[in-house]
Coordinates of C-alpha atoms in Angstrom, one line a residue:
Chain S
M405 CA 0.0 0.0 0.0
K406 CA 1.1 3.5 -0.8
L407 CA -0.2 6.9 0.4
V408 CA 0.4 10.1 -1.5
I409 CA -0.5 13.4 0.1
G410 CA 0.1 17.0 -0.6
G411 CA -1.7 20.4 -1.0
F412 CA -4.3 21.2 -3.7
A413 CA -3.1 21.1 -7.3
Q414 CA 0.4 19.9 -6.5
G415 CA 0.6 17.2 -9.2
K416 CA -0.1 14.2 -7.0
L417 CA -2.0 12.2 -9.7
G418 CA 0.6 13.0 -12.3
Y419 CA 3.4 11.9 -9.9
V420 CA 1.5 8.6 -9.2
L421 CA 0.8 7.8 -12.9
N422 CA 4.5 8.6 -13.7
S423 CA 5.8 6.4 -11.0
C424 CA 3.5 3.5 -12.1
R425 CA 4.8 3.4 -15.7
P426 CA 4.6 1.3 -17.8
R427 CA 1.9 -0.4 -15.7
E428 CA -1.7 0.5 -16.6
C429 CA -3.7 2.2 -13.8
I430 CA -7.3 2.1 -12.8
V431 CA -8.1 5.5 -11.2
L432 CA -11.1 5.8 -9.0
D433 CA -11.9 9.5 -8.7
G434 CA -13.4 10.3 -5.3
S435 CA -15.0 6.9 -5.2
L436 CA -14.4 3.4 -3.7
S437 CA -16.7 1.6 -6.3
L438 CA -14.8 -0.7 -8.5
S439 CA -16.5 -2.0 -11.7
E440 CA -13.8 -4.4 -12.7
E441 CA -11.1 -6.3 -10.7
P442 CA -7.8 -4.6 -11.1
G443 CA -5.9 -7.8 -12.0
E444 CA -2.4 -6.7 -13.2
K445 CA -3.3 -3.0 -13.3
A446 CA -2.3 -0.6 -10.5
L447 CA -5.3 0.5 -8.5
V448 CA -5.3 4.3 -7.6
V449 CA -7.9 6.0 -5.4
N450 CA -7.7 9.7 -6.2
H451 CA -9.3 12.6 -4.2
L452 CA -9.7 10.4 -1.1
H453 CA -10.5 13.6 0.9
S454 CA -13.5 14.3 -1.4
W455 CA -14.8 10.8 -0.9
I456 CA -14.4 11.1 2.9
R457 CA -16.4 14.4 2.8
E458 CA -19.2 12.7 0.8
C459 CA -19.2 9.7 3.1
L460 CA -19.6 12.0 6.2
L461 CA -22.4 13.9 4.5
R462 CA -24.4 10.7 3.9
G463 CA -23.8 9.8 7.6
G464 CA -21.3 6.9 6.8
H465 CA -18.2 5.7 8.6
P466 CA -15.3 6.6 6.4
E467 CA -12.7 4.9 8.7
E468 CA -14.4 1.5 8.4
E469 CA -15.0 1.7 4.7
V470 CA -11.5 2.8 3.9
L471 CA -10.0 0.0 6.1
A472 CA -12.3 -2.6 4.5
F473 CA -11.3 -1.4 1.0
A474 CA -7.6 -1.4 2.0
E475 CA -7.9 -5.0 3.2
R476 CA -9.5 -6.1 -0.1
H477 CA -6.9 -4.2 -2.1
P478 CA -3.7 -4.2 -0.2
D479 CA -1.6 -2.8 -3.1
C480 CA -3.9 0.2 -3.6
I481 CA -2.3 3.7 -4.0
W482 CA -4.2 6.3 -2.0
I483 CA -4.1 10.0 -3.0
S484 CA -5.4 12.6 -0.7
D485 CA -5.1 16.4 -0.3
E486 CA -3.6 17.6 3.0
I487 CA -6.5 19.8 4.3
G488 CA -5.6 20.4 7.9
N489 CA -3.0 23.2 7.5
G490 CA -5.4 26.1 7.8
I491 CA -7.4 28.1 10.3
V492 CA -9.8 25.9 12.2
P493 CA -13.2 26.4 10.5
V494 CA -16.1 28.0 12.3
D495 CA -18.5 25.4 10.8
A496 CA -18.7 22.2 12.9
F497 CA -19.0 19.9 9.9
E498 CA -16.0 21.4 8.2
R499 CA -13.9 20.9 11.5
E500 CA -15.1 17.3 11.7
Y501 CA -14.2 16.7 8.0
R502 CA -10.7 18.1 8.4
E503 CA -10.0 16.2 11.6
R504 CA -11.3 12.8 10.3
T505 CA -9.5 13.2 7.0
G506 CA -6.2 13.8 8.9
R507 CA -6.8 10.8 11.2
I508 CA -7.6 8.6 8.2
Q509 CA -4.3 9.7 6.6
V510 CA -2.5 8.8 9.8
M511 CA -4.2 5.4 9.8
L512 CA -3.3 4.7 6.2
A513 CA 0.3 6.0 6.7
E514 CA 0.8 3.5 9.5
R515 CA -0.2 0.6 7.2
A516 CA 1.5 1.9 4.1
E517 CA 4.9 0.6 3.0
E518 CA 5.5 4.0 1.4
V519 CA 4.3 7.5 2.1
V520 CA 5.1 10.3 -0.3
R521 CA 4.4 14.0 0.0
V522 CA 4.1 15.9 -3.3
I523 CA 5.0 19.6 -3.6
C524 CA 5.3 21.2 -7.1
G525 CA 4.9 17.8 -8.7
I526 CA 8.0 16.5 -6.8
G527 CA 7.5 13.6 -4.4
Q528 CA 9.4 13.5 -1.1
K529 CA 9.4 10.0 0.3
I530 CA 8.6 10.5 4.0
K531 CA 8.2 6.8 4.8
Chain F
M1129 CA 16.3 20.5 25.8
M1130 CA 13.5 22.4 24.0
V1131 CA 11.5 20.8 21.2
L1132 CA 8.9 22.5 18.9
I1133 CA 6.4 20.2 17.2
T1134 CA 4.1 21.5 14.5
G1135 CA 1.6 20.0 12.1
G1136 CA -2.0 20.5 10.8
S1137 CA -5.2 19.3 12.4
G1138 CA -5.5 15.5 12.7
S1139 CA -1.8 15.1 11.8
G1140 CA -1.0 13.0 14.8
K1141 CA 1.2 15.7 16.4
S1142 CA -0.2 15.3 19.9
A1143 CA 0.3 11.5 20.0
Y1144 CA 3.9 12.0 18.7
A1145 CA 4.6 14.8 21.3
E1146 CA 3.4 12.5 24.1
E1147 CA 5.5 9.6 22.9
L1148 CA 8.6 11.9 22.4
I1149 CA 8.5 13.5 25.8
S1150 CA 8.1 10.1 27.5
R1151 CA 11.2 9.0 25.6
I1152 CA 13.3 12.0 26.5
S1153 CA 12.0 12.9 30.0
G1154 CA 14.7 10.6 31.5
G1155 CA 12.5 9.7 34.5
R1156 CA 11.7 13.3 35.3
R1157 CA 8.2 14.2 36.5
K1158 CA 6.0 14.8 33.4
Y1159 CA 3.6 17.7 33.3
Y1160 CA 0.9 18.4 30.7
L1161 CA 0.4 22.1 30.4
A1162 CA -3.1 22.4 28.8
T1163 CA -4.0 25.7 27.3
M1164 CA -7.4 24.9 25.8
Q1165 CA -10.4 26.6 27.4
V1166 CA -13.7 24.7 27.7
F1167 CA -16.3 26.6 25.7
D1168 CA -18.8 23.9 24.8
G1169 CA -19.4 20.2 24.3
E1170 CA -17.0 20.0 21.4
T1171 CA -14.0 21.5 23.3
R1172 CA -15.0 19.2 26.2
A1173 CA -15.0 16.2 24.0
R1174 CA -11.6 17.2 22.5
I1175 CA -10.1 17.6 25.9
E1176 CA -11.5 14.2 26.9
R1177 CA -10.0 12.6 23.8
H1178 CA -6.6 14.0 24.7
R1179 CA -7.0 12.9 28.4
R1180 CA -7.8 9.4 27.3
Q1181 CA -4.8 9.4 24.9
R1182 CA -2.6 10.5 27.9
S1183 CA -4.1 8.3 30.5
G1184 CA -1.6 5.8 32.0
K1185 CA 1.3 7.7 30.6
G1186 CA 2.1 9.4 33.9
F1187 CA 1.3 13.0 33.1
L1188 CA 0.2 15.5 35.8
T1189 CA -2.2 17.9 34.0
I1190 CA -2.1 21.6 34.8
E1191 CA -4.6 23.9 33.0
R1192 CA -3.3 27.4 32.2
P1193 CA -5.2 29.2 29.4
V1194 CA -3.0 32.4 29.7
A1195 CA 0.2 33.5 31.4
V1196 CA 1.8 30.1 31.3
S1197 CA 5.0 31.0 33.2
G1198 CA 2.8 31.1 36.3
V1199 CA 3.1 27.3 36.5
L1200 CA 6.6 27.9 37.9
R1201 CA 5.0 28.7 41.2
E1202 CA 3.7 25.1 41.2
I1203 CA 6.5 23.2 39.7
R1204 CA 10.3 23.4 39.6
G1205 CA 12.1 21.6 36.8
G1206 CA 10.8 18.4 35.3
A1207 CA 9.5 17.7 31.8
V1208 CA 6.7 19.9 30.5
L1209 CA 4.5 19.3 27.4
L1210 CA 2.7 22.5 26.5
E1211 CA -0.3 21.9 24.2
C1212 CA -1.2 23.9 22.2
M1213 CA 0.4 27.2 21.2
S1214 CA -2.4 28.0 18.8
N1215 CA -4.9 28.0 21.7
L1216 CA -2.6 30.0 24.0
A1217 CA -2.1 32.6 21.3
A1218 CA -5.8 33.0 20.8
N1219 CA -6.4 33.2 24.5
E1220 CA -3.7 35.8 25.1
M1221 CA -4.9 37.8 22.1
F1222 CA -8.7 37.8 22.5
S1223 CA -9.1 37.6 26.3
A1224 CA -8.1 41.3 26.4
D1225 CA -10.6 44.0 25.4
P1226 CA -9.8 45.4 22.9
P1227 CA -7.8 42.4 21.6
R1228 CA -4.0 42.7 21.8
S1229 CA -2.0 43.2 18.7
A1230 CA 0.1 40.5 17.1
G1231 CA 3.2 42.1 18.4
E1232 CA 2.0 42.4 22.0
T1233 CA 0.6 38.8 21.9
A1234 CA 3.9 37.4 20.6
E1235 CA 6.0 39.4 23.1
S1236 CA 4.0 38.3 26.1
I1237 CA 4.0 34.6 25.1
L1238 CA 7.7 34.6 24.1
G1239 CA 8.6 36.2 27.5
D1240 CA 6.7 33.4 29.3
V1241 CA 8.3 30.7 27.2
A1242 CA 11.8 32.1 27.8
E1243 CA 11.1 32.0 31.5
L1244 CA 9.9 28.4 31.3
A1245 CA 12.8 27.3 29.0
G1246 CA 15.2 28.7 31.6
E1247 CA 13.8 26.5 34.4
L1248 CA 12.8 23.3 32.6
E1249 CA 15.2 20.5 31.7
V1250 CA 12.8 19.2 29.1
F1251 CA 10.3 21.4 27.4
V1252 CA 8.1 20.3 24.5
I1253 CA 5.8 22.7 22.8
V1254 CA 3.0 21.7 20.3
T1255 CA 1.9 24.3 17.9
N1256 CA -0.3 24.3 14.9
H1257 CA 0.4 24.9 11.2
V1258 CA -2.6 27.1 10.2
F1259 CA -1.1 29.0 7.4
D1260 CA -1.7 27.1 4.2
D1261 CA -5.4 27.4 3.3
G1262 CA -4.9 30.5 1.1
I1263 CA -8.1 32.1 2.5
L1264 CA -8.1 35.8 3.3
Y1265 CA -9.9 36.0 6.7
D1266 CA -11.2 39.1 8.6
A1267 CA -8.6 41.5 10.0
S1268 CA -8.6 40.0 13.5
T1269 CA -8.0 36.4 12.2
M1270 CA -5.2 37.7 10.0
E1271 CA -3.7 39.5 13.0
Y1272 CA -3.9 36.2 14.9
C1273 CA -2.2 34.3 12.0
K1274 CA 0.6 36.9 12.1
A1275 CA 1.0 36.5 15.8
L1276 CA 1.1 32.7 15.7
G1277 CA 3.5 32.8 12.7
S1278 CA 6.0 35.1 14.4
I1279 CA 5.7 33.1 17.6
N1280 CA 6.4 29.8 15.7
E1281 CA 9.4 31.4 14.0
R1282 CA 10.9 32.6 17.3
L1283 CA 10.2 29.3 19.1
A1284 CA 11.9 27.4 16.2
E1285 CA 15.0 29.7 16.8
M1286 CA 15.0 28.9 20.5
A1287 CA 14.3 25.2 20.1
D1288 CA 17.1 22.5 19.9
R1289 CA 14.9 20.5 17.7
V1290 CA 11.9 21.3 15.5
V1291 CA 9.7 18.5 14.1
E1292 CA 6.8 18.7 11.7
V1293 CA 4.3 15.8 11.9
V1294 CA 2.7 14.7 8.7
A1295 CA 0.2 11.8 8.6
G1296 CA 1.7 10.7 11.9
I1297 CA 5.2 10.7 10.5
P1298 CA 7.8 13.0 12.2
L1299 CA 9.9 15.1 9.8
V1300 CA 12.8 16.7 11.6
L1301 CA 13.2 20.4 10.4
K1302 CA 15.9 21.3 12.9
G1303 CA 18.1 19.1 15.0
E1304 CA 20.4 16.1 14.4
E1305 CA 18.3 14.4 11.8
R1306 CA 17.2 16.3 8.7
I1307 CA 14.5 15.5 6.2
C1308 CA 15.7 13.2 3.4
G1309 CA 14.4 13.6 -0.1
S1310 CA 13.1 10.7 -2.1

């Protein structure tokens, strides 16, 4: 498992697609629904933070669903924005979303063999 | 030894700070200097979560929302974990009427920190990285960001070691171990 994080518009997906070459990738965008088994292809979940937000809005449990998906797909590459580096929002849901997203990243980073932080399209391997 | 730990919300910086101070306290008495004020159910729940996280780790909790060097009347020496500088800065700034300026807030806090750093053998400070959302807030919030930014900068100068925690992973910004590229 691999976790790729970074700020908005930092070239995280490009970094991942590049690093996967020449392997073909299946990219799920803000979704954990898979229509085909990845087989030999690399499985990428992009915009994990957006999926977490949607999950919280529908009253779901993102931690459980992410863990279950990670167990089914242990080689998955997770991409998520870092969203916790700003002023604490006034809105309670926004605070909850930031906090839960951060903690899910911690949870995935613990399990990942590799964690990369992307800035200006450049990946720094931090684990 | 003084250590500054920074990171965003939910980054795992508190858990890391507790683990670190337990590792470097060398058997000294460990104090948790809590700066958060209880406003409502949410702050109470947050304080409870941190208490549970600390329980069994041997911390004595001292609550001090402003004027933190006052704890030196209660303790001498030992290992102190101050959490969190972002709350302390907000308390020091907005508890005055009218609110203090960024400069006054920073000066008051840095004076207290210098006093504490002079007495304590191990001093770990947790702060918060609140600067990267690109949003222009109202004047008082921007003034607060300026205060916290300049406090963090000065604390980093004073500290022997500065660590940023990202997704639970400590990245050493200052100290013996530096960040390695990929």
